[in-house]
């Protein structure tokens, strides 16, 4: 399983449904049962293969990030098939291009569910794409595994969130900046759901912790003009920039940042959407010394990660980096596999019921599914970009953090949801 070991905790709970599931499969069963367009999706499990949907931006402004996520999903599918598949069935991946366009994501999601009859879908990156497809998966009672850190304040009965929620990335990042004495922040983000919601949370934290937001600016997703914003940042007196830009806008921003004379030493930027793949695309010379907040880096120690990196580079090239969203996507397929095998069925309701407590020895370290929120326990990590383009961890939370998507455990966050 390429370094992933599945905990057997709670496995016996799923054995009782295995016999019934096998009988249904032998009769050519399709999961779900409704007759209208708003009924449960009829995923086809009747043959020797089952289809899984891969829904990523393979074109457009987000392709800089999402193509590699798609590749890591394909790697997981290939490994699982080589090991015998899931419940004796091989996985047939069906790829759809969301094209960095949110209505297209919704259209492609519906096609995967209704036309391709997939048993589950893996993908999306931006919160706008996730929110566009959310009602589709809920309408058809089909599962989406979403692999990217996001702004929290959301739960869906048909989405599993395998990237970080706010208290596993943004809050630890703010804690780190505060401990470093970087208390005056400038917020720069793309103009859509994630950055605006994340910055609302950041401002609540800052107000409660005696810090200051000295400026806040947004650019359209895909924007390449950052002269005005960077000049405002430079004149702001900020100690650091909290960056929630997404996609190829980061290329233009960091080039302008360096051209203005700003450096990681004079005013560090902490980014929550720049990983190893983006570092390579932007250029190490623009990012050396800058900070990132994730739950995984290519350099994260451990046998599971060593195997993951080796497998990915053997498949796609020795010069290809791995990153947090890629890893979260990769393990999402294994988490789904573990849920299905615990349930003994591809049935969505049974898979959801089997999810709580599923554990993996993942490349990022131990992860555990929290069935109540359908998020996972994850270790927070702050990293620094090196001259070699890799990101090296400079701090971690010590142990996996329980997901708290609505920040119920933080007094300063009351009223945000």
GROMACS .gro file of C-alpha atoms in nm:
model
  417
    1UNK     CA    1   0.000   0.000   0.000
    2UNK     CA    2   0.297   0.225  -0.055
    3UNK     CA    3   0.369   0.294   0.309
    4UNK     CA    4   0.009   0.331   0.427
    5UNK     CA    5  -0.099   0.098   0.706
    6UNK     CA    6  -0.466   0.085   0.800
    7UNK     CA    7  -0.570   0.054   1.162
    8UNK     CA    8  -0.802  -0.239   1.226
    9UNK     CA    9  -0.971  -0.046   1.509
   10UNK     CA   10  -1.344  -0.086   1.469
   11UNK     CA   11  -1.308  -0.321   1.172
   12UNK     CA   12  -1.531  -0.585   1.332
   13UNK     CA   13  -1.816  -0.334   1.331
   14UNK     CA   14  -1.827  -0.360   0.953
   15UNK     CA   15  -1.815  -0.738   0.920
   16UNK     CA   16  -2.187  -0.785   0.979
   17UNK     CA   17  -2.273  -0.594   0.663
   18UNK     CA   18  -2.018  -0.769   0.444
   19UNK     CA   19  -2.231  -1.073   0.367
   20UNK     CA   20  -2.529  -0.866   0.259
   21UNK     CA   21  -2.306  -0.647   0.046
   22UNK     CA   22  -2.150  -0.946  -0.127
   23UNK     CA   23  -2.494  -1.087  -0.204
   24UNK     CA   24  -2.605  -0.757  -0.355
   25UNK     CA   25  -2.290  -0.732  -0.566
   26UNK     CA   26  -2.343  -1.083  -0.698
   27UNK     CA   27  -2.690  -0.978  -0.812
   28UNK     CA   28  -2.557  -0.677  -1.000
   29UNK     CA   29  -2.667  -0.430  -0.735
   30UNK     CA   30  -2.637  -0.055  -0.769
   31UNK     CA   31  -2.599   0.151  -0.455
   32UNK     CA   32  -2.878   0.388  -0.372
   33UNK     CA   33  -3.247   0.345  -0.440
   34UNK     CA   34  -3.463   0.639  -0.551
   35UNK     CA   35  -3.634   0.714  -0.872
   36UNK     CA   36  -3.630   1.092  -0.914
   37UNK     CA   37  -3.341   1.314  -1.019
   38UNK     CA   38  -3.308   1.422  -0.656
   39UNK     CA   39  -3.277   1.069  -0.521
   40UNK     CA   40  -2.970   0.882  -0.410
   41UNK     CA   41  -2.722   0.825  -0.691
   42UNK     CA   42  -2.720   0.478  -0.844
   43UNK     CA   43  -2.347   0.408  -0.845
   44UNK     CA   44  -2.273   0.107  -1.060
   45UNK     CA   45  -2.107  -0.169  -0.859
   46UNK     CA   46  -2.231  -0.459  -1.072
   47UNK     CA   47  -1.914  -0.543  -1.263
   48UNK     CA   48  -1.556  -0.636  -1.185
   49UNK     CA   49  -1.463  -0.268  -1.179
   50UNK     CA   50  -1.612   0.039  -1.013
   51UNK     CA   51  -1.569   0.393  -1.138
   52UNK     CA   52  -1.423   0.672  -0.924
   53UNK     CA   53  -1.442   1.037  -1.027
   54UNK     CA   54  -1.140   1.267  -1.038
   55UNK     CA   55  -1.254   1.630  -1.057
   56UNK     CA   56  -0.970   1.881  -1.093
   57UNK     CA   57  -0.875   2.192  -1.288
   58UNK     CA   58  -0.657   2.055  -1.566
   59UNK     CA   59  -0.669   2.393  -1.741
   60UNK     CA   60  -0.706   2.757  -1.640
   61UNK     CA   61  -0.550   2.961  -1.360
   62UNK     CA   62  -0.572   2.680  -1.101
   63UNK     CA   63  -0.402   2.417  -1.318
   64UNK     CA   64  -0.066   2.525  -1.169
   65UNK     CA   65  -0.182   2.357  -0.848
   66UNK     CA   66  -0.445   2.103  -0.944
   67UNK     CA   67  -0.274   1.899  -1.214
   68UNK     CA   68  -0.035   1.750  -0.959
   69UNK     CA   69  -0.327   1.669  -0.727
   70UNK     CA   70  -0.486   1.482  -1.015
   71UNK     CA   71  -0.160   1.296  -1.068
   72UNK     CA   72  -0.143   1.189  -0.704
   73UNK     CA   73  -0.500   1.060  -0.720
   74UNK     CA   74  -0.408   0.852  -1.025
   75UNK     CA   75  -0.106   0.715  -0.836
   76UNK     CA   76  -0.323   0.605  -0.542
   77UNK     CA   77  -0.570   0.436  -0.778
   78UNK     CA   78  -0.287   0.256  -0.958
   79UNK     CA   79  -0.137   0.132  -0.630
   80UNK     CA   80  -0.472   0.014  -0.496
   81UNK     CA   81  -0.545  -0.173  -0.818
   82UNK     CA   82  -0.201  -0.337  -0.808
   83UNK     CA   83  -0.280  -0.457  -0.456
   84UNK     CA   84  -0.610  -0.615  -0.562
   85UNK     CA   85  -0.853  -0.325  -0.568
   86UNK     CA   86  -1.135  -0.259  -0.322
   87UNK     CA   87  -1.364  -0.545  -0.214
   88UNK     CA   88  -1.217  -0.744  -0.501
   89UNK     CA   89  -1.303  -0.481  -0.763
   90UNK     CA   90  -1.054  -0.272  -0.960
   91UNK     CA   91  -1.097   0.105  -0.972
   92UNK     CA   92  -1.158   0.278  -1.305
   93UNK     CA   93  -1.072   0.650  -1.273
   94UNK     CA   94  -1.290   0.893  -1.472
   95UNK     CA   95  -1.123   1.235  -1.503
   96UNK     CA   96  -1.316   1.556  -1.554
   97UNK     CA   97  -1.165   1.903  -1.603
   98UNK     CA   98  -1.325   2.172  -1.386
   99UNK     CA   99  -1.125   2.423  -1.594
  100UNK     CA  100  -1.091   2.669  -1.302
  101UNK     CA  101  -1.457   2.758  -1.356
  102UNK     CA  102  -1.705   2.696  -1.075
  103UNK     CA  103  -2.019   2.632  -1.287
  104UNK     CA  104  -1.813   2.385  -1.489
  105UNK     CA  105  -1.719   2.203  -1.168
  106UNK     CA  106  -2.088   2.163  -1.082
  107UNK     CA  107  -2.170   2.043  -1.434
  108UNK     CA  108  -1.885   1.789  -1.434
  109UNK     CA  109  -1.975   1.667  -1.085
  110UNK     CA  110  -2.328   1.591  -1.197
  111UNK     CA  111  -2.196   1.411  -1.505
  112UNK     CA  112  -1.971   1.191  -1.292
  113UNK     CA  113  -2.257   1.099  -1.062
  114UNK     CA  114  -2.545   1.060  -1.311
  115UNK     CA  115  -2.373   0.951  -1.632
  116UNK     CA  116  -2.059   0.774  -1.514
  117UNK     CA  117  -2.224   0.633  -1.198
  118UNK     CA  118  -1.907   0.673  -0.989
  119UNK     CA  119  -1.894   0.528  -0.638
  120UNK     CA  120  -1.710   0.837  -0.506
  121UNK     CA  121  -1.543   1.151  -0.636
  122UNK     CA  122  -1.209   1.301  -0.537
  123UNK     CA  123  -1.114   1.660  -0.611
  124UNK     CA  124  -1.181   2.035  -0.616
  125UNK     CA  125  -0.932   2.291  -0.484
  126UNK     CA  126  -1.079   2.637  -0.434
  127UNK     CA  127  -1.364   2.685  -0.188
  128UNK     CA  128  -1.565   2.834  -0.472
  129UNK     CA  129  -1.541   2.507  -0.664
  130UNK     CA  130  -1.627   2.308  -0.352
  131UNK     CA  131  -1.929   2.525  -0.275
  132UNK     CA  132  -2.041   2.497  -0.636
  133UNK     CA  133  -2.046   2.117  -0.623
  134UNK     CA  134  -2.165   2.079  -0.263
  135UNK     CA  135  -2.538   2.093  -0.347
  136UNK     CA  136  -2.484   1.847  -0.633
  137UNK     CA  137  -2.330   1.583  -0.407
  138UNK     CA  138  -2.596   1.648  -0.144
  139UNK     CA  139  -2.880   1.623  -0.397
  140UNK     CA  140  -2.763   1.288  -0.527
  141UNK     CA  141  -2.631   1.159  -0.193
  142UNK     CA  142  -2.290   1.087  -0.344
  143UNK     CA  143  -1.952   1.126  -0.174
  144UNK     CA  144  -1.686   1.390  -0.244
  145UNK     CA  145  -1.340   1.372  -0.087
  146UNK     CA  146  -1.197   1.726  -0.075
  147UNK     CA  147  -0.817   1.738  -0.032
  148UNK     CA  148  -0.722   2.101   0.026
  149UNK     CA  149  -0.692   2.317   0.337
  150UNK     CA  150  -0.985   2.554   0.361
  151UNK     CA  151  -1.153   2.824   0.569
  152UNK     CA  152  -1.370   2.596   0.782
  153UNK     CA  153  -1.719   2.700   0.894
  154UNK     CA  154  -1.866   2.416   0.687
  155UNK     CA  155  -1.977   2.057   0.716
  156UNK     CA  156  -2.163   1.845   0.465
  157UNK     CA  157  -2.297   1.492   0.513
  158UNK     CA  158  -2.158   1.404   0.170
  159UNK     CA  159  -1.812   1.562   0.186
  160UNK     CA  160  -1.503   1.427   0.361
  161UNK     CA  161  -1.242   1.699   0.416
  162UNK     CA  162  -0.890   1.551   0.413
  163UNK     CA  163  -0.705   1.884   0.404
  164UNK     CA  164  -0.673   2.108   0.708
  165UNK     CA  165  -0.955   2.307   0.854
  166UNK     CA  166  -0.888   2.644   1.019
  167UNK     CA  167  -0.769   2.525   1.359
  168UNK     CA  168  -0.517   2.291   1.193
  169UNK     CA  169  -0.349   2.553   0.971
  170UNK     CA  170  -0.451   2.919   1.001
  171UNK     CA  171  -0.475   2.932   1.381
  172UNK     CA  172  -0.138   2.756   1.435
  173UNK     CA  173   0.015   2.990   1.174
  174UNK     CA  174  -0.109   3.293   1.366
  175UNK     CA  175   0.017   3.144   1.692
  176UNK     CA  176   0.359   3.102   1.532
  177UNK     CA  177   0.374   3.460   1.401
  178UNK     CA  178   0.272   3.596   1.740
  179UNK     CA  179   0.544   3.396   1.914
  180UNK     CA  180   0.796   3.538   1.668
  181UNK     CA  181   0.688   3.891   1.761
  182UNK     CA  182   0.531   3.951   1.419
  183UNK     CA  183   0.214   4.117   1.542
  184UNK     CA  184   0.135   4.374   1.271
  185UNK     CA  185  -0.009   4.188   0.972
  186UNK     CA  186  -0.100   4.283   0.617
  187UNK     CA  187  -0.358   4.053   0.458
  188UNK     CA  188  -0.332   3.981   0.084
  189UNK     CA  189  -0.566   3.736  -0.086
  190UNK     CA  190  -0.754   3.634  -0.396
  191UNK     CA  191  -1.105   3.771  -0.417
  192UNK     CA  192  -1.323   3.470  -0.345
  193UNK     CA  193  -1.462   3.260  -0.060
  194UNK     CA  194  -1.152   3.116   0.108
  195UNK     CA  195  -0.940   3.431   0.147
  196UNK     CA  196  -1.229   3.652   0.259
  197UNK     CA  197  -1.355   3.399   0.515
  198UNK     CA  198  -1.002   3.317   0.632
  199UNK     CA  199  -0.929   3.686   0.681
  200UNK     CA  200  -1.251   3.731   0.879
  201UNK     CA  201  -1.120   3.461   1.113
  202UNK     CA  202  -0.772   3.615   1.120
  203UNK     CA  203  -0.916   3.955   1.216
  204UNK     CA  204  -1.112   3.800   1.503
  205UNK     CA  205  -0.795   3.626   1.627
  206UNK     CA  206  -0.584   3.940   1.592
  207UNK     CA  207  -0.836   4.152   1.782
  208UNK     CA  208  -0.843   3.906   2.072
  209UNK     CA  209  -0.466   3.854   2.087
  210UNK     CA  210  -0.345   4.215   2.091
  211UNK     CA  211  -0.222   4.208   1.732
  212UNK     CA  212  -0.303   4.447   1.446
  213UNK     CA  213  -0.416   4.419   1.085
  214UNK     CA  214  -0.254   4.718   0.916
  215UNK     CA  215  -0.397   4.652   0.569
  216UNK     CA  216  -0.614   4.416   0.367
  217UNK     CA  217  -0.628   4.379  -0.010
  218UNK     CA  218  -0.777   4.136  -0.260
  219UNK     CA  219  -0.701   4.066  -0.626
  220UNK     CA  220  -0.920   3.880  -0.876
  221UNK     CA  221  -0.830   3.513  -0.906
  222UNK     CA  222  -0.576   3.493  -1.186
  223UNK     CA  223  -0.470   3.856  -1.152
  224UNK     CA  224  -0.116   3.940  -1.263
  225UNK     CA  225  -0.104   4.307  -1.156
  226UNK     CA  226   0.027   4.359  -0.803
  227UNK     CA  227   0.222   4.685  -0.822
  228UNK     CA  228  -0.035   4.886  -0.628
  229UNK     CA  229  -0.090   4.622  -0.361
  230UNK     CA  230   0.281   4.563  -0.303
  231UNK     CA  231   0.346   4.936  -0.274
  232UNK     CA  232   0.074   4.957  -0.010
  233UNK     CA  233   0.227   4.663   0.174
  234UNK     CA  234   0.572   4.822   0.163
  235UNK     CA  235   0.445   5.150   0.310
  236UNK     CA  236   0.223   4.987   0.573
  237UNK     CA  237   0.475   4.924   0.849
  238UNK     CA  238   0.363   4.561   0.870
  239UNK     CA  239   0.579   4.302   1.043
  240UNK     CA  240   0.459   4.026   0.808
  241UNK     CA  241   0.217   3.947   0.527
  242UNK     CA  242  -0.046   3.674   0.563
  243UNK     CA  243  -0.095   3.549   0.207
  244UNK     CA  244  -0.411   3.374   0.088
  245UNK     CA  245  -0.356   3.423  -0.284
  246UNK     CA  246  -0.431   3.114  -0.493
  247UNK     CA  247  -0.313   2.984  -0.827
  248UNK     CA  248  -0.077   3.163  -1.065
  249UNK     CA  249  -0.143   3.505  -0.907
  250UNK     CA  250   0.131   3.409  -0.663
  251UNK     CA  251   0.386   3.420  -0.945
  252UNK     CA  252   0.314   3.786  -1.018
  253UNK     CA  253   0.284   3.880  -0.650
  254UNK     CA  254   0.620   3.741  -0.540
  255UNK     CA  255   0.804   3.877  -0.842
  256UNK     CA  256   0.663   4.222  -0.765
  257UNK     CA  257   0.744   4.173  -0.396
  258UNK     CA  258   1.111   4.111  -0.468
  259UNK     CA  259   1.128   4.390  -0.726
  260UNK     CA  260   1.003   4.635  -0.463
  261UNK     CA  261   1.296   4.549  -0.237
  262UNK     CA  262   1.093   4.352   0.017
  263UNK     CA  263   1.254   4.032   0.142
  264UNK     CA  264   1.179   3.744   0.376
  265UNK     CA  265   1.409   3.908   0.628
  266UNK     CA  266   1.262   4.258   0.611
  267UNK     CA  267   0.895   4.154   0.591
  268UNK     CA  268   0.828   3.778   0.577
  269UNK     CA  269   0.527   3.640   0.393
  270UNK     CA  270   0.343   3.344   0.542
  271UNK     CA  271   0.146   3.162   0.272
  272UNK     CA  272  -0.124   2.900   0.315
  273UNK     CA  273  -0.168   2.803  -0.051
  274UNK     CA  274   0.192   2.780  -0.173
  275UNK     CA  275   0.348   2.435  -0.161
  276UNK     CA  276   0.645   2.271  -0.331
  277UNK     CA  277   0.488   2.265  -0.677
  278UNK     CA  278   0.409   2.637  -0.661
  279UNK     CA  279   0.763   2.712  -0.536
  280UNK     CA  280   0.900   2.549  -0.849
  281UNK     CA  281   0.658   2.738  -1.072
  282UNK     CA  282   0.712   3.077  -0.907
  283UNK     CA  283   1.091   3.044  -0.879
  284UNK     CA  284   1.298   2.973  -0.570
  285UNK     CA  285   1.481   3.305  -0.610
  286UNK     CA  286   1.154   3.483  -0.527
  287UNK     CA  287   1.058   3.264  -0.233
  288UNK     CA  288   1.374   3.167  -0.048
  289UNK     CA  289   1.327   3.225   0.326
  290UNK     CA  290   0.951   3.278   0.305
  291UNK     CA  291   0.715   3.087   0.534
  292UNK     CA  292   0.433   2.841   0.468
  293UNK     CA  293   0.173   2.669   0.685
  294UNK     CA  294   0.070   2.314   0.594
  295UNK     CA  295   0.042   1.965   0.744
  296UNK     CA  296   0.289   1.793   0.509
  297UNK     CA  297   0.609   1.872   0.322
  298UNK     CA  298   0.817   1.661   0.086
  299UNK     CA  299   1.083   1.672   0.358
  300UNK     CA  300   0.852   1.541   0.634
  301UNK     CA  301   1.040   1.252   0.799
  302UNK     CA  302   0.907   0.897   0.810
  303UNK     CA  303   0.905   0.572   0.617
  304UNK     CA  304   0.558   0.630   0.474
  305UNK     CA  305   0.667   0.960   0.320
  306UNK     CA  306   0.990   0.816   0.186
  307UNK     CA  307   0.785   0.554   0.001
  308UNK     CA  308   0.530   0.809  -0.120
  309UNK     CA  309   0.792   1.046  -0.261
  310UNK     CA  310   0.977   0.758  -0.428
  311UNK     CA  311   0.656   0.622  -0.580
  312UNK     CA  312   0.544   0.962  -0.707
  313UNK     CA  313   0.880   1.047  -0.861
  314UNK     CA  314   0.909   0.701  -1.017
  315UNK     CA  315   0.573   0.763  -1.183
  316UNK     CA  316   0.611   1.128  -1.287
  317UNK     CA  317   0.984   1.212  -1.283
  318UNK     CA  318   1.268   1.246  -1.034
  319UNK     CA  319   1.246   1.624  -1.046
  320UNK     CA  320   0.877   1.633  -0.950
  321UNK     CA  321   0.807   1.757  -0.597
  322UNK     CA  322   0.531   1.639  -0.367
  323UNK     CA  323   0.311   1.876  -0.168
  324UNK     CA  324   0.044   1.894   0.100
  325UNK     CA  325  -0.263   1.898  -0.129
  326UNK     CA  326  -0.116   1.613  -0.334
  327UNK     CA  327  -0.060   1.408  -0.018
  328UNK     CA  328  -0.407   1.487   0.118
  329UNK     CA  329  -0.555   1.379  -0.215
  330UNK     CA  330  -0.344   1.063  -0.224
  331UNK     CA  331  -0.450   0.954   0.124
  332UNK     CA  332  -0.814   1.042   0.055
  333UNK     CA  333  -0.838   0.746  -0.182
  334UNK     CA  334  -0.686   0.518   0.082
  335UNK     CA  335  -0.917   0.656   0.350
  336UNK     CA  336  -1.219   0.586   0.129
  337UNK     CA  337  -1.085   0.235   0.060
  338UNK     CA  338  -1.051   0.173   0.434
  339UNK     CA  339  -1.406   0.296   0.496
  340UNK     CA  340  -1.548   0.074   0.221
  341UNK     CA  341  -1.360  -0.230   0.349
  342UNK     CA  342  -1.469  -0.166   0.708
  343UNK     CA  343  -1.830  -0.131   0.590
  344UNK     CA  344  -1.802  -0.429   0.355
  345UNK     CA  345  -1.997  -0.223   0.104
  346UNK     CA  346  -1.980   0.065  -0.143
  347UNK     CA  347  -2.315   0.192  -0.013
  348UNK     CA  348  -2.275   0.559   0.081
  349UNK     CA  349  -2.468   0.540   0.409
  350UNK     CA  350  -2.268   0.236   0.522
  351UNK     CA  351  -1.937   0.395   0.418
  352UNK     CA  352  -2.022   0.709   0.616
  353UNK     CA  353  -2.116   0.502   0.922
  354UNK     CA  354  -1.787   0.315   0.901
  355UNK     CA  355  -1.571   0.627   0.877
  356UNK     CA  356  -1.522   0.721   1.242
  357UNK     CA  357  -1.185   0.617   1.380
  358UNK     CA  358  -1.031   0.507   1.050
  359UNK     CA  359  -0.656   0.562   1.083
  360UNK     CA  360  -0.370   0.568   0.835
  361UNK     CA  361   0.004   0.581   0.877
  362UNK     CA  362   0.015   0.850   0.612
  363UNK     CA  363   0.312   1.035   0.458
  364UNK     CA  364   0.223   1.335   0.678
  365UNK     CA  365   0.210   1.114   0.989
  366UNK     CA  366  -0.083   0.954   1.165
  367UNK     CA  367  -0.425   1.073   1.048
  368UNK     CA  368  -0.758   0.971   1.196
  369UNK     CA  369  -1.106   1.032   1.059
  370UNK     CA  370  -1.343   1.217   1.290
  371UNK     CA  371  -1.678   1.074   1.189
  372UNK     CA  372  -1.875   1.351   1.358
  373UNK     CA  373  -1.732   1.624   1.134
  374UNK     CA  374  -1.599   1.411   0.844
  375UNK     CA  375  -1.265   1.588   0.881
  376UNK     CA  376  -0.935   1.429   0.991
  377UNK     CA  377  -0.693   1.481   1.278
  378UNK     CA  378  -0.378   1.644   1.135
  379UNK     CA  379  -0.044   1.775   1.264
  380UNK     CA  380   0.016   2.146   1.192
  381UNK     CA  381   0.355   2.237   1.042
  382UNK     CA  382   0.524   2.570   0.965
  383UNK     CA  383   0.792   2.553   0.699
  384UNK     CA  384   1.054   2.774   0.536
  385UNK     CA  385   1.144   2.771   0.166
  386UNK     CA  386   1.508   2.679   0.108
  387UNK     CA  387   1.749   2.763  -0.172
  388UNK     CA  388   1.691   2.414  -0.314
  389UNK     CA  389   1.319   2.484  -0.357
  390UNK     CA  390   1.220   2.242  -0.084
  391UNK     CA  391   1.032   2.347   0.228
  392UNK     CA  392   1.185   2.256   0.563
  393UNK     CA  393   0.977   2.238   0.877
  394UNK     CA  394   1.066   2.493   1.146
  395UNK     CA  395   0.779   2.413   1.386
  396UNK     CA  396   0.505   2.155   1.435
  397UNK     CA  397   0.218   2.104   1.678
  398UNK     CA  398   0.371   1.790   1.827
  399UNK     CA  399   0.065   1.573   1.770
  400UNK     CA  400  -0.239   1.560   1.543
  401UNK     CA  401  -0.496   1.831   1.614
  402UNK     CA  402  -0.864   1.739   1.643
  403UNK     CA  403  -1.060   1.912   1.363
  404UNK     CA  404  -1.280   2.199   1.479
  405UNK     CA  405  -1.428   2.342   1.157
  406UNK     CA  406  -1.658   2.585   1.340
  407UNK     CA  407  -1.390   2.686   1.595
  408UNK     CA  408  -1.624   2.595   1.881
  409UNK     CA  409  -1.327   2.552   2.111
  410UNK     CA  410  -1.207   2.913   2.069
  411UNK     CA  411  -1.380   3.190   2.265
  412UNK     CA  412  -1.252   3.460   2.028
  413UNK     CA  413  -1.427   3.289   1.736
  414UNK     CA  414  -1.779   3.302   1.879
  415UNK     CA  415  -2.020   3.451   1.629
  416UNK     CA  416  -1.805   3.382   1.322
  417UNK     CA  417  -2.025   3.103   1.192
   0.00000   0.00000   0.00000
